mmCIF file of C-alpha atoms in Angstrom:
data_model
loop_
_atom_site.group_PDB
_atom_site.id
_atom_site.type_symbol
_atom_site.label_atom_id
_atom_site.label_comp_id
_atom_site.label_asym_id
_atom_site.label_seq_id
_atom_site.Cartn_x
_atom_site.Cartn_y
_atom_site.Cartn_z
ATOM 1 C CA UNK A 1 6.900 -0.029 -5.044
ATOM 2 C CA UNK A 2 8.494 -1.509 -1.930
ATOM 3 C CA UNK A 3 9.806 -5.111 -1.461
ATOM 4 C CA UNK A 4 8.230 -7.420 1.452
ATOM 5 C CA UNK A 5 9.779 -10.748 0.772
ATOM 6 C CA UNK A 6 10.791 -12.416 3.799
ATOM 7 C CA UNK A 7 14.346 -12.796 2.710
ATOM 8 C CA UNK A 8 17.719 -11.557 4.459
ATOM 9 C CA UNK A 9 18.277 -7.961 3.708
ATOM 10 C CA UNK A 10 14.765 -7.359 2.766
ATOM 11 C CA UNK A 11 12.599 -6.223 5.886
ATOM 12 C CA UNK A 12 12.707 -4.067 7.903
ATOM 13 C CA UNK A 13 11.995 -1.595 4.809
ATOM 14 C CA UNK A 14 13.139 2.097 5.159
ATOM 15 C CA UNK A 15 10.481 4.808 4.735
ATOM 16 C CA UNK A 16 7.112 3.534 5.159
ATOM 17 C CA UNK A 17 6.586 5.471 8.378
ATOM 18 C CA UNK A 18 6.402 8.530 5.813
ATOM 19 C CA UNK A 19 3.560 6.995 3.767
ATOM 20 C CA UNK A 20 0.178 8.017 4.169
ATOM 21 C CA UNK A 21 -1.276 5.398 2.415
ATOM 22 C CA UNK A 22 0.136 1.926 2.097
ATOM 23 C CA UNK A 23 -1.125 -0.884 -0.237
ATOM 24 C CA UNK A 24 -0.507 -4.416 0.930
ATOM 25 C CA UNK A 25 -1.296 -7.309 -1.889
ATOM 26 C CA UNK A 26 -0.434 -10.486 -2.895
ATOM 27 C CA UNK A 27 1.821 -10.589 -6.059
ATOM 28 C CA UNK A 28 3.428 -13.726 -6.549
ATOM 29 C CA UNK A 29 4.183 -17.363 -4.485
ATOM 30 C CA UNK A 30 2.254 -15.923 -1.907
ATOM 31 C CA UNK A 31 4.646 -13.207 -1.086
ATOM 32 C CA UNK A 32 2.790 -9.971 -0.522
ATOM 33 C CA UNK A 33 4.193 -6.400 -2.170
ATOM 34 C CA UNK A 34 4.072 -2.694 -0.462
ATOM 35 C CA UNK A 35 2.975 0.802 -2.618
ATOM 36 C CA UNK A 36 3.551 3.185 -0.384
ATOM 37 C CA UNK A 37 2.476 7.232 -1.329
ATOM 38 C CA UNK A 38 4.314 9.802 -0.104
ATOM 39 C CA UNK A 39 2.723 13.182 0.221
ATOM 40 C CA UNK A 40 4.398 15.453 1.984
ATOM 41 C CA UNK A 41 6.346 13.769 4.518
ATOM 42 C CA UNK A 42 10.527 13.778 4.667
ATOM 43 C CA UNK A 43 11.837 9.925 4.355
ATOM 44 C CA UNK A 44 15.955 10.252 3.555
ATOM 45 C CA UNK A 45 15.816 6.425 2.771
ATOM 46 C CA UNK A 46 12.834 4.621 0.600
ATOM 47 C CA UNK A 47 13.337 0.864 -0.031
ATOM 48 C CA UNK A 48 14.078 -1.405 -1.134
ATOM 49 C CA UNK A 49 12.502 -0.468 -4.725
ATOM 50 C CA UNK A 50 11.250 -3.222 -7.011
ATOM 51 C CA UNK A 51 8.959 -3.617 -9.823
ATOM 52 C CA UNK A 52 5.762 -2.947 -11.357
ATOM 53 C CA UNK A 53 2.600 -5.165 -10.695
ATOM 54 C CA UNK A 54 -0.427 -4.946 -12.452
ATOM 55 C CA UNK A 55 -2.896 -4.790 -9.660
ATOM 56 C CA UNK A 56 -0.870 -2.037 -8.360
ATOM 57 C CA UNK A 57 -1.742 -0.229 -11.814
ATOM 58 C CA UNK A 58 -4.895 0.437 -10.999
ATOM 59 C CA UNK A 59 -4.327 2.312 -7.489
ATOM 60 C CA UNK A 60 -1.842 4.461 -9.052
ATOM 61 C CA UNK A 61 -3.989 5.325 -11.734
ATOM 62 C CA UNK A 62 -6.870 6.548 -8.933
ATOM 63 C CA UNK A 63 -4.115 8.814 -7.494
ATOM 64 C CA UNK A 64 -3.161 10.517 -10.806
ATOM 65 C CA UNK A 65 0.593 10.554 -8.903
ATOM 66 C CA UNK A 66 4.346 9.603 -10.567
ATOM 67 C CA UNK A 67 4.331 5.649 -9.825
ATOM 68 C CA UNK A 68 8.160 4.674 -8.965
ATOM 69 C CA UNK A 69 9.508 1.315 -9.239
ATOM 70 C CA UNK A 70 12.339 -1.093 -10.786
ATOM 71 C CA UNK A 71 11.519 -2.278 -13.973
ATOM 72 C CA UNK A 72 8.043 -4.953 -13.604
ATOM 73 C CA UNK A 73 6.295 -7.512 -14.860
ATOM 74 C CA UNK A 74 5.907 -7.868 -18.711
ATOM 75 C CA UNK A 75 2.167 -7.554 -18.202
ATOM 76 C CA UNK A 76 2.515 -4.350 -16.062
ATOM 77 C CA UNK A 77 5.472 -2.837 -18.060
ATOM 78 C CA UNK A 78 2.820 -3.020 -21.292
ATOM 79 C CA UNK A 79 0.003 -1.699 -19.330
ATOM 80 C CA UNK A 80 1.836 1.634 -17.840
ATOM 81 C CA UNK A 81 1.788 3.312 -21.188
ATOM 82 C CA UNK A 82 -2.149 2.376 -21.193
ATOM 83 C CA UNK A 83 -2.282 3.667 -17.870
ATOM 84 C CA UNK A 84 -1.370 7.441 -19.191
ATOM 85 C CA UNK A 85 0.742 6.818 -15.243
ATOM 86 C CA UNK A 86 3.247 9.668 -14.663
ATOM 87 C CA UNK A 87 6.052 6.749 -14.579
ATOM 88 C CA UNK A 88 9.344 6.420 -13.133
ATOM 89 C CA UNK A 89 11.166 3.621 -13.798
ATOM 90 C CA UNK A 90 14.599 3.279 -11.673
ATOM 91 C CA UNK A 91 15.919 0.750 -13.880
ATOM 92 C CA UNK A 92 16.048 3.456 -16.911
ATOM 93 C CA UNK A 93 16.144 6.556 -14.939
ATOM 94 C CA UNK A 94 18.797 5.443 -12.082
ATOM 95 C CA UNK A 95 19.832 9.306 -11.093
ATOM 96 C CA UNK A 96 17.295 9.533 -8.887
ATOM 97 C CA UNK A 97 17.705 5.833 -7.467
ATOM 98 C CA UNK A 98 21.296 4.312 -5.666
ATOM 99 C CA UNK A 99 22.205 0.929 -4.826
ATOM 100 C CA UNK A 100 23.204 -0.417 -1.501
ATOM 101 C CA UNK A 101 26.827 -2.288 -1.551
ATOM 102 C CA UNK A 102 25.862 -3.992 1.806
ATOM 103 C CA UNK A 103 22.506 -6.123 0.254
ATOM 104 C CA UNK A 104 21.687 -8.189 -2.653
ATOM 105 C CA UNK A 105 20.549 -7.091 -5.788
ATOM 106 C CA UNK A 106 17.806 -7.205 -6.836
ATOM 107 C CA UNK A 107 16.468 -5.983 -2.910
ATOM 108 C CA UNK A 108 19.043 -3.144 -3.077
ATOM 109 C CA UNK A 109 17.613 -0.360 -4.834
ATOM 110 C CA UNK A 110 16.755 2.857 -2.639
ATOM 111 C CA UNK A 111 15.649 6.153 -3.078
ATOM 112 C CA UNK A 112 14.527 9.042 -1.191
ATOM 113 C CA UNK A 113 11.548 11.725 -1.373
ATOM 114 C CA UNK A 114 13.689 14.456 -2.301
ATOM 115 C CA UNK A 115 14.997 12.513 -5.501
ATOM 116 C CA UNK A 116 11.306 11.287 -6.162
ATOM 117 C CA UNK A 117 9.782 15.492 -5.667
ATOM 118 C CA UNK A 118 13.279 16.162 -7.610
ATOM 119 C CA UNK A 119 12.454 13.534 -10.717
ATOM 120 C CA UNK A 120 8.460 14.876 -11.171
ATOM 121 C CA UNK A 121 9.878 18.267 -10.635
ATOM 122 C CA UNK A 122 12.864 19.060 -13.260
ATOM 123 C CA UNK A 123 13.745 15.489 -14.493
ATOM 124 C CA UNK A 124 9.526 15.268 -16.251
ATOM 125 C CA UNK A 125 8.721 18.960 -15.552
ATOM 126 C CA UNK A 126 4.936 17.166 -14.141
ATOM 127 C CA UNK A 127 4.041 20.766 -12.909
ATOM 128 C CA UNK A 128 0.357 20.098 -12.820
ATOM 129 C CA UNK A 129 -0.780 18.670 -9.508
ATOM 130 C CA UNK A 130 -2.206 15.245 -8.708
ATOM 131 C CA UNK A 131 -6.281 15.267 -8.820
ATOM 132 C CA UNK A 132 -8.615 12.693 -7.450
ATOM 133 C CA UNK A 133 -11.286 12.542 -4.929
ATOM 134 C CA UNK A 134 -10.342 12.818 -1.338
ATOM 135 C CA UNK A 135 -11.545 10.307 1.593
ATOM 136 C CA UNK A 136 -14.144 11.241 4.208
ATOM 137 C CA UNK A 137 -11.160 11.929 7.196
ATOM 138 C CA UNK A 138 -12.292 13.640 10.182
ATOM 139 C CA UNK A 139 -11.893 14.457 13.986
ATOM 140 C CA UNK A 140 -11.496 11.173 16.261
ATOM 141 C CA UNK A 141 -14.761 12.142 18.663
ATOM 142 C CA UNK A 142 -17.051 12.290 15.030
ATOM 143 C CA UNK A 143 -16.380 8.127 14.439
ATOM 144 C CA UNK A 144 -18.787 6.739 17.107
ATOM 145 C CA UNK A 145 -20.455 4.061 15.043
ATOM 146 C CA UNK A 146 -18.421 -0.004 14.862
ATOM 147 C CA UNK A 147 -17.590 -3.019 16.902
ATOM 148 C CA UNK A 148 -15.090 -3.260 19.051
ATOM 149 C CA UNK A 149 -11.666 -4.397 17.640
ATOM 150 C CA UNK A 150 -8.411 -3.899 19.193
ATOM 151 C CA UNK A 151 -6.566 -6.865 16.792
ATOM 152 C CA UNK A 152 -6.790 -7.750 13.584
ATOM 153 C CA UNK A 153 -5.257 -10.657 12.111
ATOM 154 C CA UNK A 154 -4.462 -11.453 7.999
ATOM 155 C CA UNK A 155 -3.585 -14.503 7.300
ATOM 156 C CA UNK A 156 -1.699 -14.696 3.987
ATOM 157 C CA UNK A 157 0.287 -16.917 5.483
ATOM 158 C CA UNK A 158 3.831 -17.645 7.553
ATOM 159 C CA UNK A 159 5.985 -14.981 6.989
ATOM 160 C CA UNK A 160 3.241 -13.033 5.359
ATOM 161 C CA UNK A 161 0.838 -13.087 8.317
ATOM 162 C CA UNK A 162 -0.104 -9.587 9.401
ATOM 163 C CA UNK A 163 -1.350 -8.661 12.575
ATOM 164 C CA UNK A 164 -2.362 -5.594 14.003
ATOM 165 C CA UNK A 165 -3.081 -4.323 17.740
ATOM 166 C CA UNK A 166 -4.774 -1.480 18.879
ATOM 167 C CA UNK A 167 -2.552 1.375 21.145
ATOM 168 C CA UNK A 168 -4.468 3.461 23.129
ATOM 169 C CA UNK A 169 -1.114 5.432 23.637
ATOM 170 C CA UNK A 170 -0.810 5.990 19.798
ATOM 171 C CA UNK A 171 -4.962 6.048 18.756
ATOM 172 C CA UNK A 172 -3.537 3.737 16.008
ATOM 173 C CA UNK A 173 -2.827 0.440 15.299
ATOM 174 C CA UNK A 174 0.850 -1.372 15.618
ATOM 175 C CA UNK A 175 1.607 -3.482 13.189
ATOM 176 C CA UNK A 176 3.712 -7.179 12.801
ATOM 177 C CA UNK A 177 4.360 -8.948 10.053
ATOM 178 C CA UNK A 178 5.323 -12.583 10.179
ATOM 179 C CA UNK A 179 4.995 -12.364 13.670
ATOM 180 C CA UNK A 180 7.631 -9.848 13.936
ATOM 181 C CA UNK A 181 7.312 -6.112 15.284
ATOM 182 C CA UNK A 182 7.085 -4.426 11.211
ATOM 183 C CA UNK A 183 9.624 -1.448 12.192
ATOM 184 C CA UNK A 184 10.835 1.094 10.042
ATOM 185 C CA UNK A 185 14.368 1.220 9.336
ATOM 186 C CA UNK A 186 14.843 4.787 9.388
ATOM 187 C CA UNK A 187 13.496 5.195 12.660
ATOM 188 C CA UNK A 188 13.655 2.023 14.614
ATOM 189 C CA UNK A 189 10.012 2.250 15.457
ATOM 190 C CA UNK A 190 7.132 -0.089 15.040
ATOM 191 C CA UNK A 191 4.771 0.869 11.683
ATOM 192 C CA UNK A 192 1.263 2.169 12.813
ATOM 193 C CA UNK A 193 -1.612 2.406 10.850
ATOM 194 C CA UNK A 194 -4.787 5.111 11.997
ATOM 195 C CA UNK A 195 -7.276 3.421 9.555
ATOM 196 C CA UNK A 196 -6.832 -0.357 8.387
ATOM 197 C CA UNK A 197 -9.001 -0.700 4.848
ATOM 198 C CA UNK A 198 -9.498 -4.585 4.108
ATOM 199 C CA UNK A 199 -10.941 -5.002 0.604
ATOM 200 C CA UNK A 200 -12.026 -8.220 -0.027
ATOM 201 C CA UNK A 201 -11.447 -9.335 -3.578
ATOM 202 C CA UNK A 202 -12.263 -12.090 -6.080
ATOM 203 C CA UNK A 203 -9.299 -14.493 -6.339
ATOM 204 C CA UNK A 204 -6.676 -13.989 -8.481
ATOM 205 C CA UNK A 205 -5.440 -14.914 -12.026
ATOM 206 C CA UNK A 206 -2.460 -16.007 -12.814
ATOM 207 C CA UNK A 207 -0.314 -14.498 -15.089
ATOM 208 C CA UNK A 208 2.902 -14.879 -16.777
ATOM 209 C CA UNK A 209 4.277 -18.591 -14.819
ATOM 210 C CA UNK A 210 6.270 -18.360 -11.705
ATOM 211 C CA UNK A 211 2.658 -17.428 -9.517
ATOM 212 C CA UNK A 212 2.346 -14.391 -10.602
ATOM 213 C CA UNK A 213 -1.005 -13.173 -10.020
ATOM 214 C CA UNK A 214 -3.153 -10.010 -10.731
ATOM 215 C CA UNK A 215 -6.521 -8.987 -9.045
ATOM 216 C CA UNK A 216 -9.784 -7.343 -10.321
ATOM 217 C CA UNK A 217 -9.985 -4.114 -7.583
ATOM 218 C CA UNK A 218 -12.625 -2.376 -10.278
ATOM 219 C CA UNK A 219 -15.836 -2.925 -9.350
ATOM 220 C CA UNK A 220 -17.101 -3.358 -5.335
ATOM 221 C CA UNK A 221 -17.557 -5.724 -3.155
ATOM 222 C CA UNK A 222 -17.048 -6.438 0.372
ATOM 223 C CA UNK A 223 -14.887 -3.713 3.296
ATOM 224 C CA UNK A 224 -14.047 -4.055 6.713
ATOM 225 C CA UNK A 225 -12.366 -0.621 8.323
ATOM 226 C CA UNK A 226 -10.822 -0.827 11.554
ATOM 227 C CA UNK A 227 -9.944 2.849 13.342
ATOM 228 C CA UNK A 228 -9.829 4.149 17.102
ATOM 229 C CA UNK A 229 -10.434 0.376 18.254
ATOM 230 C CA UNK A 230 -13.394 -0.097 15.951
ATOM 231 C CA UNK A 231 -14.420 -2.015 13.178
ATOM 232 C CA UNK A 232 -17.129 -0.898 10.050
ATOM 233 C CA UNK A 233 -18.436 -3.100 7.582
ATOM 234 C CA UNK A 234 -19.423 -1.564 3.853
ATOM 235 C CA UNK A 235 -19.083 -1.667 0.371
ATOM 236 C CA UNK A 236 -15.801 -0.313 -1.688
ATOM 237 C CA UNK A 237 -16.660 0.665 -4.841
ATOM 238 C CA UNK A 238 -14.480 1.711 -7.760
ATOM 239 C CA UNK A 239 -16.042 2.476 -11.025
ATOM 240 C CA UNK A 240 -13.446 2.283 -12.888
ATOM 241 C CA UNK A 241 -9.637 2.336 -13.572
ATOM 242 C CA UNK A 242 -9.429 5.862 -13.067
ATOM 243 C CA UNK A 243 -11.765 6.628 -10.130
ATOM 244 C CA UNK A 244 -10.944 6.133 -6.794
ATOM 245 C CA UNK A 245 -11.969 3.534 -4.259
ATOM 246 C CA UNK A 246 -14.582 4.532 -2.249
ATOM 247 C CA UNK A 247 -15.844 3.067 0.976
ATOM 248 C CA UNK A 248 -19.821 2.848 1.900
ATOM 249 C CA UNK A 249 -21.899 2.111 4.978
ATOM 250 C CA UNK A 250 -24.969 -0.142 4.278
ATOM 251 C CA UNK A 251 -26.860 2.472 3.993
ATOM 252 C CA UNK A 252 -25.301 4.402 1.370
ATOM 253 C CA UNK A 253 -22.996 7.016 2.980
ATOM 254 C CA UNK A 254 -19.165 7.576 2.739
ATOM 255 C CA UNK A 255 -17.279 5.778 5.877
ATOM 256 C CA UNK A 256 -15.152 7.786 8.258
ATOM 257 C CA UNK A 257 -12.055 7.562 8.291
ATOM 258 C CA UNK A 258 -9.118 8.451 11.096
ATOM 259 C CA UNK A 259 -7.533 11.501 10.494
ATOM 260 C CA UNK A 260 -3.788 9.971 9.205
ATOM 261 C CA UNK A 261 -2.601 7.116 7.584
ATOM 262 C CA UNK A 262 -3.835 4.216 6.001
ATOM 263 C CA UNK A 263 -2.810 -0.050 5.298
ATOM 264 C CA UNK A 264 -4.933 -0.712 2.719
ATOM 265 C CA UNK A 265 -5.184 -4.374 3.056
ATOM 266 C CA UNK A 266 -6.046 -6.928 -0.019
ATOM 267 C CA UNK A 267 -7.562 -9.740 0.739
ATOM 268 C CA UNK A 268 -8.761 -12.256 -2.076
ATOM 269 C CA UNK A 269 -11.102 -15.011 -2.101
ATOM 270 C CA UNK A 270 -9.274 -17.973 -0.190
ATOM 271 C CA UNK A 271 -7.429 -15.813 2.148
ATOM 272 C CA UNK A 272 -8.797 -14.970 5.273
ATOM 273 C CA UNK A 273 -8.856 -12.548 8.585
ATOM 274 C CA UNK A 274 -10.522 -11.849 11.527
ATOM 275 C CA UNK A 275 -10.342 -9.390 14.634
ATOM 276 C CA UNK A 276 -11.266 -9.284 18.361
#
C-alpha cells in the first residue's frame, strides 16, 4: 500500500515504476490511495507504506499474493484475517520495513522488494506460489479494435486529478497527477502505464467517520480500457471476493490487453472522466 496524499514529503513515491499493476482508489476526504504489485521487477526503495483499506481487500484477495502495508483501518484490520491474505503488516513486523529521518511520520515508512521476497520467503516460509487467472496480454499488432484516445482525464479532483497522454515514443501512456508530471523517485522518470483499466463503480459507503469510504468492486458493471492510443468499452466482472476481475467486450469475449503494465483506475458513481 503506497501513500498519494498531496502533502510535503509524500509524492513523488519511490518504486511504482517496478509495479506491474497499480490500483488507484479513493479512500478517504477525497484523497486517492496506490496498491502497487510487484512481480519480478528490482525497486531498492518502495514508499511511502501506509495502511490497509478495505476496498483494497478485495484485489489482494484475487491475486492470492502477501499484501504489505502499515497497520489500517479498523474495518480492514478485522477483515484481513477473513481474507485468509498472506499479510504483512510493517507496523508489527518492522525488520523488513525502515523509516526515513528526513520525512514525517506517518508518510515515512519504506521498504524494498528484496525485504518484501525476503519476508514471504524465510520470515512466513509462503513457499507455495501465488495462483489466479491471468489477463488476455498479447502482441501490440493483435489489438486493432477501439477509438482513438491519446488523453485521458480523471477527475477526482485538484490535487487528485489524473491525466494521462499517449507517447508514441514509449507505446504507453505518461501519466500526471494533480497536474504534475507523476515521476518516480527512484528513477526521476515520468510513470507510464501500457493499459489504463477504468472500472466504474457504485458510490461509496462510508465507514468509520473521518470520510472514510469503501467500494463494492464484486460484481460488474461498466470498463473503459485505453492501450496503444485506443480506447474499449466492456463489462468487468468479478464473481466474487476471490476471483479475479475480468474485462469483456459486448459481445462476450476477454479484452486485450498491452503486453506490460497496468493503472487500474476506480472510478465511482459521482466522479467522472473522459478522453480525446
Amino acid at each position: 500500500m503506497i501513500e498519494n496524499a498531496a502533502f510535503d514529503g509524500v509524492r513523488p513515491q519511490a518504486g511504482l515504476s517496478a509495479a506491474q499493476v497499480v490500483y488507484e482508489v479513493i479512500v478517504e476526504g477525497g484523497i486517492t490511495r496506490l496498491m502497487a504489485v510487484f512481480a519480478g521487477e528490482k525497486a531498492d526503495t518502495i514508499g511511502p507504506v501506509r495502511s490497509a483499506r478495505d476496498t483494497y481487500l478485495e484485489f489482494a484477495s484475487e491475486l492470492n499474493c502477501a499484501y504489505a502495508h502499515a497497520g489500517g483501518s479498523y474495518t480492514a484490520m478485522e477483515a484481513i484475517p477473513n481474507f485468509k491474505l498472506r499479510d504483512l503488516d510493517g507496523l508489527r513486523e518492522p525488520k523488513w520495513f525502515w523509516r526515513d529521518s528526513s520525512k514525517y511520520s506517518p508518510h515515512n515508512l519504506f521498504t524494498k522488494t528484496d525485504n518484501l521476497y525476503n519476508a514471504i520467503k524465510d520470515g512466513h516460509s509462503w513457499t507455495d506460489a501465488p495462483t489466479y487467472s491471468v489477463w488476455n496480454f498479447v502482441d501490440d499488432d493483435k489489438i486493432m479494435t477501439g477509438e482513438a484516445a491519446n488523453e485521458v482525464n480523471i477527475l477526482f479532483g485538484g490535487s487528485y486529478d489524473v491525466n494521462y497522454t499517449y507517447s508514441e515514443e514509449f507505446k504507453a501512456y505518461e501519466r500526471k497527477n494533480g497536474s504534475v508530471n507523476h515521476t518516480d523517485a527512484n528513477t526521476g522518470k515520468t510513470l507510464t502505464a501500457r493499459n489504463i483499466i477504468i472500472q466504474k463503480v457504485p458510490a461509496g459507503n462510508f465507514i468509520e467517520g473521518k470520510g472514510r469510504v469503501n467500494f463494492s468492486v464484486t460484481g460488474e458493471g461498466e470498463v473503459n480500457i485505453f492501450r496503444l492510443g485506443k480506447m474499449e468499452k466492456g463489462t468487468w466482472k468479478k464473481a466474487d471476493r476471490l476471483a479475479r476481475t475480468q474485462f469483456f467486450t459486448t459481445d462476450g469475449k476477454e479484452i486485450p490487453l498491452a503486453r506490460g503494465n497496468s493503472w487500474v483506475e476506480i472510478v465511482p458513481e459521482g466522479y467522472s472522466f473522459d478522453w480525446k
